[in-house]
Short mmCIF file of C-alpha atoms and ligand atoms in Angstrom, two decimals:
data_model
loop_
_atom_site.label_atom_id
_atom_site.label_comp_id
_atom_site.label_asym_id
_atom_site.label_seq_id
_atom_site.Cartn_x
_atom_site.Cartn_y
_atom_site.Cartn_z
CA MET B 1 27.44 44.77 60.02
CA LYS B 2 24.18 44.65 61.89
CA ILE B 3 24.50 45.97 65.43
CA PHE B 4 23.80 43.14 67.82
CA LYS B 5 21.29 44.11 70.47
CA ILE B 6 22.41 42.56 73.72
CA ILE B 7 19.49 40.81 75.25
CA ARG B 8 19.16 42.06 78.80
CA PHE B 9 19.75 39.28 81.23
CA SER B 10 16.35 38.89 82.77
CA CYS B 11 15.97 37.10 86.11
CA LYS B 12 12.21 37.67 85.96
CA LYS B 13 11.93 35.88 82.62
CA MET B 14 13.86 32.95 84.05
CA ALA B 15 11.83 32.78 87.23
CA VAL B 16 8.44 32.77 85.53
CA GLY B 17 8.18 31.19 82.12
CA PHE B 18 11.04 28.74 81.79
CA ARG B 19 11.09 26.77 85.02
CA SER B 20 10.38 23.46 83.31
CA MET B 21 13.05 23.85 80.60
CA LYS B 22 16.61 22.60 81.00
CA THR B 23 19.11 25.46 80.88
CA ALA B 24 22.49 25.32 79.16
CA VAL B 25 25.24 27.93 79.54
CA VAL B 26 27.50 28.26 76.48
CA THR B 27 30.70 30.29 76.85
CA GLY B 28 32.04 31.51 73.50
CA ALA B 29 28.47 31.57 72.15
CA ALA B 30 29.22 34.32 69.60
CA GLY B 31 31.97 32.23 68.01
CA PHE B 32 31.84 29.83 65.10
CA LEU B 33 31.24 26.62 67.09
CA GLY B 34 29.49 28.20 70.09
CA SER B 35 26.76 29.70 67.89
CA HIS B 36 26.11 26.37 66.10
CA LEU B 37 26.06 24.56 69.44
CA THR B 38 23.55 27.11 70.75
CA ASP B 39 21.27 26.44 67.75
CA ARG B 40 21.46 22.68 68.36
CA LEU B 41 20.70 23.03 72.09
CA LEU B 42 17.66 25.22 71.36
CA LYS B 43 16.48 22.57 68.89
CA GLU B 44 16.89 19.90 71.57
CA GLY B 45 14.59 21.83 73.92
CA TYR B 46 17.15 23.66 76.05
CA ARG B 47 17.01 27.26 77.12
CA VAL B 48 20.43 28.75 76.42
CA ILE B 49 22.41 31.49 78.12
CA GLY B 50 25.31 32.56 75.90
CA VAL B 51 28.35 34.28 77.43
CA ASP B 52 30.94 36.00 75.26
CA ASN B 53 33.15 39.10 75.28
CA PHE B 54 33.46 39.23 71.45
CA LEU B 55 37.25 38.86 71.63
CA THR B 56 37.30 36.77 68.45
CA GLY B 57 33.56 36.21 67.99
CA ASN B 58 31.08 37.94 65.76
CA PRO B 59 27.81 39.34 67.21
CA ALA B 60 26.20 38.65 63.81
CA ASN B 61 26.47 34.90 64.56
CA LEU B 62 23.66 35.41 67.08
CA ASP B 63 21.53 37.87 65.08
CA HIS B 64 18.99 35.17 64.22
CA LEU B 65 18.32 34.58 67.95
CA GLN B 66 17.54 38.17 68.88
CA LYS B 67 13.82 37.50 69.05
CA ASP B 68 14.05 34.02 70.55
CA ASP B 69 12.80 34.11 74.15
CA ARG B 70 14.64 30.92 74.99
CA PHE B 71 18.00 32.61 74.41
CA ASP B 72 19.71 35.11 76.71
CA PHE B 73 23.06 36.73 76.21
CA LYS B 74 25.55 38.06 78.70
CA GLN B 75 28.51 40.06 77.41
CA GLN B 76 31.30 39.10 79.75
CA ASP B 77 34.89 37.96 79.98
CA VAL B 78 34.66 34.42 81.39
CA THR B 79 37.92 34.83 83.28
CA GLU B 80 35.89 37.06 85.65
CA TYR B 81 33.39 35.68 88.20
CA LEU B 82 30.38 34.23 86.38
CA ASN B 83 27.08 35.09 88.01
CA ILE B 84 24.22 33.15 86.40
CA PRO B 85 20.96 33.22 88.37
CA GLY B 86 18.62 30.21 88.44
CA GLU B 87 19.08 26.54 87.68
CA VAL B 88 21.59 25.33 85.11
CA SER B 89 21.78 21.73 83.93
CA VAL B 90 24.86 21.90 81.69
CA VAL B 91 27.80 24.27 81.09
CA PHE B 92 29.66 24.17 77.76
CA HIS B 93 33.02 25.97 77.93
CA PHE B 94 33.86 27.00 74.35
CA ALA B 95 35.35 30.47 74.93
CA SER B 96 38.90 30.71 73.59
CA PRO B 97 40.70 32.15 70.59
CA ALA B 98 40.97 29.15 68.26
CA SER B 99 42.76 30.23 65.09
CA PRO B 100 46.58 30.26 65.16
CA ILE B 101 46.72 33.92 64.10
CA ASP B 102 44.28 34.82 66.88
CA TYR B 103 46.09 33.03 69.66
CA LEU B 104 49.49 34.23 68.46
CA GLU B 105 48.15 37.78 68.64
CA LEU B 106 46.37 37.18 71.98
CA PRO B 107 48.76 34.93 73.91
CA ILE B 108 47.89 36.10 77.43
CA GLN B 109 44.11 36.11 76.85
CA THR B 110 44.42 32.60 75.38
CA LEU B 111 46.28 31.32 78.44
CA LYS B 112 43.84 33.10 80.76
CA VAL B 113 40.64 31.83 79.16
CA GLY B 114 41.98 28.25 79.06
CA SER B 115 43.06 28.35 82.71
CA LEU B 116 41.14 30.99 84.70
CA GLY B 117 38.13 30.81 82.36
CA THR B 118 37.97 27.02 82.67
CA HIS B 119 38.20 27.38 86.46
CA ARG B 120 35.27 29.86 86.46
CA ALA B 121 33.17 27.67 84.17
CA LEU B 122 33.87 24.57 86.29
CA GLY B 123 33.05 26.54 89.44
CA LEU B 124 29.71 27.49 87.90
CA ALA B 125 28.98 23.84 87.01
CA LYS B 126 29.89 22.73 90.54
CA ALA B 127 27.72 25.40 92.19
CA LYS B 128 24.74 24.52 89.97
CA LYS B 129 25.29 20.73 90.16
CA ALA B 130 25.40 20.88 86.37
CA ARG B 131 27.16 18.73 83.80
CA PHE B 132 30.24 20.33 82.22
CA LEU B 133 31.79 19.92 78.77
CA ILE B 134 35.11 21.47 77.76
CA ALA B 135 36.06 22.17 74.13
CA SER B 136 39.58 20.74 74.03
CA THR B 137 41.54 20.26 70.85
CA SER B 138 43.69 17.99 68.70
CA GLU B 139 46.43 20.57 69.48
CA ILE B 140 46.97 18.84 72.84
CA TYR B 141 48.70 16.14 70.71
CA GLY B 142 51.10 18.86 69.42
CA ASP B 143 53.21 17.66 66.46
CA PRO B 144 52.09 14.06 66.89
CA LEU B 145 54.47 11.13 66.79
CA VAL B 146 51.55 8.68 66.83
CA HIS B 147 49.37 8.62 63.74
CA PRO B 148 46.38 8.62 63.57
CA GLN B 149 45.91 10.10 67.04
CA THR B 150 44.10 7.98 69.63
CA GLU B 151 42.85 9.36 72.93
CA GLU B 152 45.55 7.35 74.74
CA TYR B 153 48.37 9.33 73.10
CA TRP B 154 49.90 11.94 75.47
CA GLY B 155 51.18 14.27 72.78
CA ASN B 156 54.32 16.09 71.68
CA VAL B 157 53.94 19.77 72.56
CA ASN B 158 56.62 22.47 72.66
CA THR B 159 55.60 24.24 75.89
CA ILE B 160 57.64 27.37 75.17
CA GLY B 161 56.96 27.70 71.42
CA PRO B 162 54.51 30.31 70.08
CA ARG B 163 51.68 27.75 69.80
CA GLY B 164 52.36 26.61 73.38
CA VAL B 165 50.00 29.32 74.72
CA TYR B 166 47.04 27.52 73.16
CA ASP B 167 48.18 23.91 73.49
CA GLU B 168 49.23 24.22 77.12
CA ALA B 169 46.14 26.21 78.10
CA LYS B 170 44.01 23.37 76.72
CA ARG B 171 46.15 20.72 78.43
CA PHE B 172 45.74 22.63 81.70
CA ALA B 173 41.99 22.88 81.02
CA GLU B 174 41.76 19.09 80.62
CA ALA B 175 43.73 18.55 83.87
CA MET B 176 41.52 21.05 85.75
CA THR B 177 38.39 19.38 84.35
CA MET B 178 39.52 15.93 85.56
CA ALA B 179 40.42 17.41 88.97
CA TYR B 180 36.89 18.82 89.33
CA HIS B 181 35.53 15.45 88.34
CA ARG B 182 37.73 13.41 90.70
CA HIS B 183 37.89 15.84 93.61
CA HIS B 184 34.47 17.52 93.48
CA GLY B 185 32.46 14.83 91.67
CA VAL B 186 31.37 17.16 88.83
CA ASP B 187 29.93 15.25 85.84
CA THR B 188 32.52 16.42 83.30
CA LYS B 189 33.16 15.63 79.62
CA ILE B 190 36.14 16.44 77.38
CA VAL B 191 35.91 16.70 73.60
CA ARG B 192 39.11 16.89 71.55
CA ILE B 193 38.01 18.75 68.45
CA PHE B 194 39.90 18.27 65.16
CA ASN B 195 39.91 20.91 62.36
CA THR B 196 36.31 21.92 61.74
CA TYR B 197 34.91 24.24 59.07
CA GLY B 198 31.60 25.67 57.91
CA PRO B 199 29.40 28.76 57.80
CA ARG B 200 30.06 31.49 60.42
CA MET B 201 33.83 31.15 60.39
CA ARG B 202 35.35 34.59 60.09
CA LEU B 203 36.64 35.22 56.57
CA LYS B 204 39.83 36.68 57.99
CA ASP B 205 40.45 34.40 60.95
CA GLY B 206 43.53 33.00 59.19
CA ARG B 207 42.50 29.35 59.39
CA VAL B 208 43.14 27.41 56.23
CA VAL B 209 39.53 26.94 55.07
CA PRO B 210 38.42 30.61 55.06
CA ALA B 211 41.91 31.66 53.88
CA PHE B 212 41.99 29.38 50.80
CA VAL B 213 38.30 29.81 49.95
CA SER B 214 38.41 33.62 50.04
CA GLN B 215 41.66 33.66 48.05
CA ALA B 216 40.15 31.29 45.46
CA LEU B 217 36.91 33.25 45.17
CA GLU B 218 38.86 36.46 44.57
CA ASN B 219 41.32 34.78 42.15
CA GLN B 220 44.18 35.75 44.48
CA PRO B 221 47.22 33.49 45.02
CA ILE B 222 46.59 30.59 47.42
CA THR B 223 49.06 30.96 50.31
CA ILE B 224 50.45 27.53 51.18
CA PHE B 225 52.68 27.54 54.28
CA GLY B 226 55.69 25.25 53.89
CA ASP B 227 55.68 22.82 50.96
CA GLY B 228 52.07 21.82 51.60
CA SER B 229 52.97 18.23 52.57
CA GLN B 230 51.57 18.64 56.10
CA THR B 231 48.23 16.92 56.55
CA ARG B 232 44.91 17.82 58.17
CA SER B 233 41.49 16.12 58.39
CA PHE B 234 38.47 18.40 58.04
CA CYS B 235 35.10 17.92 59.72
CA PHE B 236 31.93 19.75 58.73
CA VAL B 237 30.42 21.75 61.59
CA SER B 238 27.04 19.94 61.78
CA ASP B 239 28.82 16.57 62.19
CA LEU B 240 31.04 17.97 64.93
CA ILE B 241 28.12 19.51 66.84
CA ASP B 242 26.25 16.21 66.62
CA GLY B 243 29.20 14.38 68.20
CA ILE B 244 29.52 17.00 70.92
CA TYR B 245 25.81 16.86 71.72
CA LYS B 246 25.92 13.05 71.96
CA LEU B 247 28.97 13.23 74.25
CA SER B 248 27.26 15.83 76.48
CA GLU B 249 24.33 13.47 77.02
CA SER B 250 26.57 10.44 77.64
CA VAL B 251 27.92 8.89 80.84
CA TYR B 252 31.62 9.25 79.94
CA HIS B 253 34.26 11.45 81.62
CA ASP B 254 37.40 10.60 79.68
CA PRO B 255 38.33 12.46 76.45
CA PHE B 256 36.76 11.76 73.04
CA ASN B 257 38.23 12.66 69.66
CA ILE B 258 35.56 14.18 67.42
CA GLY B 259 36.60 14.88 63.84
CA ASN B 260 36.54 13.51 60.33
CA PRO B 261 39.32 10.96 59.69
CA VAL B 262 39.60 11.67 55.95
CA GLU B 263 43.13 13.09 55.72
CA LEU B 264 44.72 15.13 52.94
CA THR B 265 47.79 17.25 52.43
CA ILE B 266 47.39 21.02 52.49
CA LYS B 267 48.55 21.07 48.85
CA GLU B 268 45.79 18.61 47.88
CA PHE B 269 43.35 20.72 49.85
CA ALA B 270 44.39 23.90 48.00
CA GLU B 271 43.98 22.15 44.63
CA ARG B 272 40.55 20.92 45.61
CA ILE B 273 39.38 24.41 46.59
CA VAL B 274 40.68 25.81 43.29
CA ARG B 275 38.80 23.10 41.37
CA ILE B 276 35.47 23.46 43.22
CA THR B 277 35.48 27.24 42.96
CA GLN B 278 36.71 27.11 39.33
CA SER B 279 39.25 29.71 40.36
CA LYS B 280 42.13 31.18 38.37
CA SER B 281 44.27 31.36 41.52
CA THR B 282 47.87 30.22 41.40
CA ILE B 283 49.72 28.68 44.34
CA GLU B 284 52.21 30.74 46.33
CA TYR B 285 54.54 29.19 48.94
CA HIS B 286 55.27 30.94 52.28
CA PRO B 287 57.41 29.90 55.26
CA LEU B 288 55.92 27.25 57.52
CA PRO B 289 54.95 28.74 60.92
CA THR B 290 56.96 27.49 63.92
CA ASP B 291 55.78 24.13 65.32
CA ASP B 292 53.09 23.70 62.63
CA PRO B 293 52.08 20.02 63.09
CA LYS B 294 53.21 17.77 60.21
CA GLN B 295 50.28 15.39 60.40
CA ARG B 296 46.87 15.24 62.00
CA ARG B 297 44.11 12.68 61.74
CA PRO B 298 41.72 11.50 64.44
CA ASN B 299 41.18 7.88 65.33
CA ILE B 300 37.44 7.98 66.06
CA SER B 301 36.89 4.31 67.01
CA LYS B 302 35.98 5.30 70.56
CA ALA B 303 33.30 7.80 69.48
CA LYS B 304 31.92 5.26 66.98
CA GLU B 305 31.74 2.49 69.53
CA LYS B 306 30.62 4.37 72.65
CA LEU B 307 28.59 7.28 71.26
CA GLY B 308 27.38 5.65 68.04
CA TRP B 309 28.75 8.73 66.25
CA GLU B 310 30.57 9.15 62.97
CA PRO B 311 30.68 12.02 60.46
CA LYS B 312 28.16 11.95 57.61
CA ILE B 313 29.09 14.95 55.45
CA ASP B 314 31.88 14.31 52.96
CA LEU B 315 34.42 17.06 52.25
CA GLU B 316 33.04 17.98 48.83
CA THR B 317 29.46 18.42 50.16
CA GLY B 318 30.63 20.39 53.19
CA LEU B 319 32.89 22.62 51.13
CA VAL B 320 30.07 23.51 48.74
CA GLN B 321 28.02 24.78 51.72
CA ALA B 322 30.97 26.62 53.28
CA ILE B 323 31.92 28.20 49.94
CA ALA B 324 28.34 29.46 49.44
CA TYR B 325 28.54 31.15 52.84
CA PHE B 326 31.94 32.77 52.17
CA LYS B 327 30.74 33.93 48.74
CA GLU B 328 27.79 35.66 50.37
CA ARG B 329 30.08 37.31 52.95
CA LEU B 330 32.46 38.52 50.24
CA SER B 331 29.56 39.94 48.22
CA GLN B 332 28.86 42.25 51.19
CA LYS B 333 32.20 43.95 50.57
CA GLY B 334 31.80 47.38 49.07
CA VAL B 335 28.28 47.92 50.39
CA GLY B 336 29.51 49.67 53.52
CA LYS B 337 29.68 46.56 55.67
CA THR B 338 32.63 45.53 57.80
CA ILE B 339 33.94 42.17 56.71
CA LEU B 340 35.20 40.14 59.66
P1 NAD F 1 35.90 31.36 67.72
O1 NAD F 1 37.05 32.27 67.87
O2 NAD F 1 35.00 31.52 66.55
O3 NAD F 1 34.99 31.38 69.02
C1 NAD F 1 35.52 31.54 70.31
C2 NAD F 1 34.62 32.50 71.07
O4 NAD F 1 35.11 32.66 72.41
C3 NAD F 1 34.56 33.89 70.45
O5 NAD F 1 33.22 34.29 70.26
C4 NAD F 1 35.27 34.78 71.47
O6 NAD F 1 34.81 36.10 71.47
C5 NAD F 1 35.00 34.04 72.76
N1 NAD F 1 35.95 34.33 73.83
C6 NAD F 1 37.31 34.24 73.76
N2 NAD F 1 37.84 34.59 74.95
C7 NAD F 1 36.80 34.91 75.77
C8 NAD F 1 36.70 35.34 77.12
N3 NAD F 1 37.79 35.52 77.90
N4 NAD F 1 35.47 35.57 77.65
C9 NAD F 1 34.35 35.39 76.88
N5 NAD F 1 34.38 34.98 75.61
C10 NAD F 1 35.60 34.74 75.06
O7 NAD F 1 36.49 29.86 67.75
P2 NAD F 1 35.77 28.46 67.46
O8 NAD F 1 36.36 27.88 66.25
O9 NAD F 1 34.30 28.63 67.54
O10 NAD F 1 36.28 27.61 68.70
C11 NAD F 1 35.45 27.40 69.83
C12 NAD F 1 36.14 26.45 70.80
O11 NAD F 1 36.43 25.20 70.15
C13 NAD F 1 37.46 26.98 71.31
O12 NAD F 1 37.58 26.65 72.69
C14 NAD F 1 38.50 26.23 70.50
O13 NAD F 1 39.70 26.07 71.19
C15 NAD F 1 37.80 24.90 70.28
N6 NAD F 1 38.30 24.24 69.05
C16 NAD F 1 37.89 24.65 67.81
C17 NAD F 1 38.36 24.01 66.67
C18 NAD F 1 37.90 24.38 65.28
O14 NAD F 1 38.33 23.75 64.30
N7 NAD F 1 37.02 25.34 65.10
C19 NAD F 1 39.30 22.97 66.80
C20 NAD F 1 39.71 22.61 68.07
C21 NAD F 1 39.19 23.22 69.20
N1 UDP F 2 47.86 27.03 56.18
C1 UDP F 2 48.35 27.39 54.94
N2 UDP F 2 47.98 28.62 54.44
C2 UDP F 2 47.16 29.48 55.08
C3 UDP F 2 46.63 29.09 56.34
C4 UDP F 2 47.02 27.87 56.87
O1 UDP F 2 49.09 26.64 54.31
O2 UDP F 2 46.87 30.58 54.54
C5 UDP F 2 48.25 25.74 56.73
C6 UDP F 2 48.85 25.80 58.14
O3 UDP F 2 50.23 26.06 58.08
C7 UDP F 2 48.53 24.40 58.66
C8 UDP F 2 47.20 24.05 57.97
O4 UDP F 2 47.08 24.94 56.87
O5 UDP F 2 49.52 23.49 58.25
C9 UDP F 2 45.98 24.22 58.87
O6 UDP F 2 46.07 25.51 59.43
P1 UDP F 2 44.94 26.15 60.36
O7 UDP F 2 45.41 27.51 60.75
O8 UDP F 2 43.62 26.06 59.70
O9 UDP F 2 44.84 25.21 61.65
P2 UDP F 2 45.85 24.28 62.47
O10 UDP F 2 45.48 22.90 62.04
O11 UDP F 2 47.28 24.58 62.12
O12 UDP F 2 45.52 24.58 63.88
#
């Protein structure tokens, strides 16, 4: 793996050359979504300050920005006080373990970044009179009893179950965000992200897309948890980022579901990966993790109507791009590189 050179946080650079540019702060910038969001913001004319402590992120996700003067990086835990000099027009709080195996392994950090980290990021937005957008999740609906999930549904979460550390941290984060909006007048936005996939996911992060694709590419058994009848709806990363960008520029403060409503069972998903990769993999059944939601599909009527957003990339097209990325990552095995 290439060693990521941390760009020194330069107050001088900010004071001189970039006064006219809008500045965005992205927490979790070295992660899968944070790095794609950073790319989009740079494309839209923002200067971006990324903040990340590499807990679950990969420095290589930012390698391509090392020479970009409009990007600065601060290696920091966002549960600690965030000191960002200069003007900031928007704060995106994306830092948090996001894969079930990550947050089951890092329960306290997950709770802390969703609560204390959200408080820090909101405090920064308030101090800078900046807009604020929190990456919430479909997990706030828990094992949903309403299907598909609309933003009005309050959810069905087991607070004390192993997944509760993530779900409840995000529910707290939404409550804290609305409190900063109502009490302090901060211009806040909440996006409830449904399962998203694409390049820059870690091969070994345990989420179903990298898990099944890497198993298929290596002709290893596909590990289905449970009987595979549980459903998910997968959104390609560029569609998701487009929805998030549109929401960030909008006038709304209440939550928006952003995701792709095409739903399939995990068994159907496994079969599709095997077919696209022309793999010889067989299917192997493993116990279903505790509180694994039985169904998940976003109702995106609100995003369609109010943001004029809907996904454009169908699953087959998105998977071909994601598979090409994972293939490339796997080909780096055995040439002395660490595979994350
Ligand atoms: P990721 O693990 O790839 O990225 C998260 C980033 O946050 C990592 O780079 C990690 O190092 C960083 N981070 C974690 N704790 C931190 C801390 N205390 N201080 C600083 N940095 C910290 O995950 P992702 O898939 O990119 O998810 C990004 C956000 O989107 C998360 O908030 C997640 O809950 C949310 N989300 C993602 C999905 C999805 O399908 N990818 C779905 C729902 C919600
Ligand atoms: N899953 C699976 N095999 C794996 C990884 C995940 O069957 O190797 C299942 C998991 O139990 C869940 C679905 O795939 O039902 C999606 O899991 P993921 O971890 O991607 O995200 P979740 O939607 O559960 O947050």
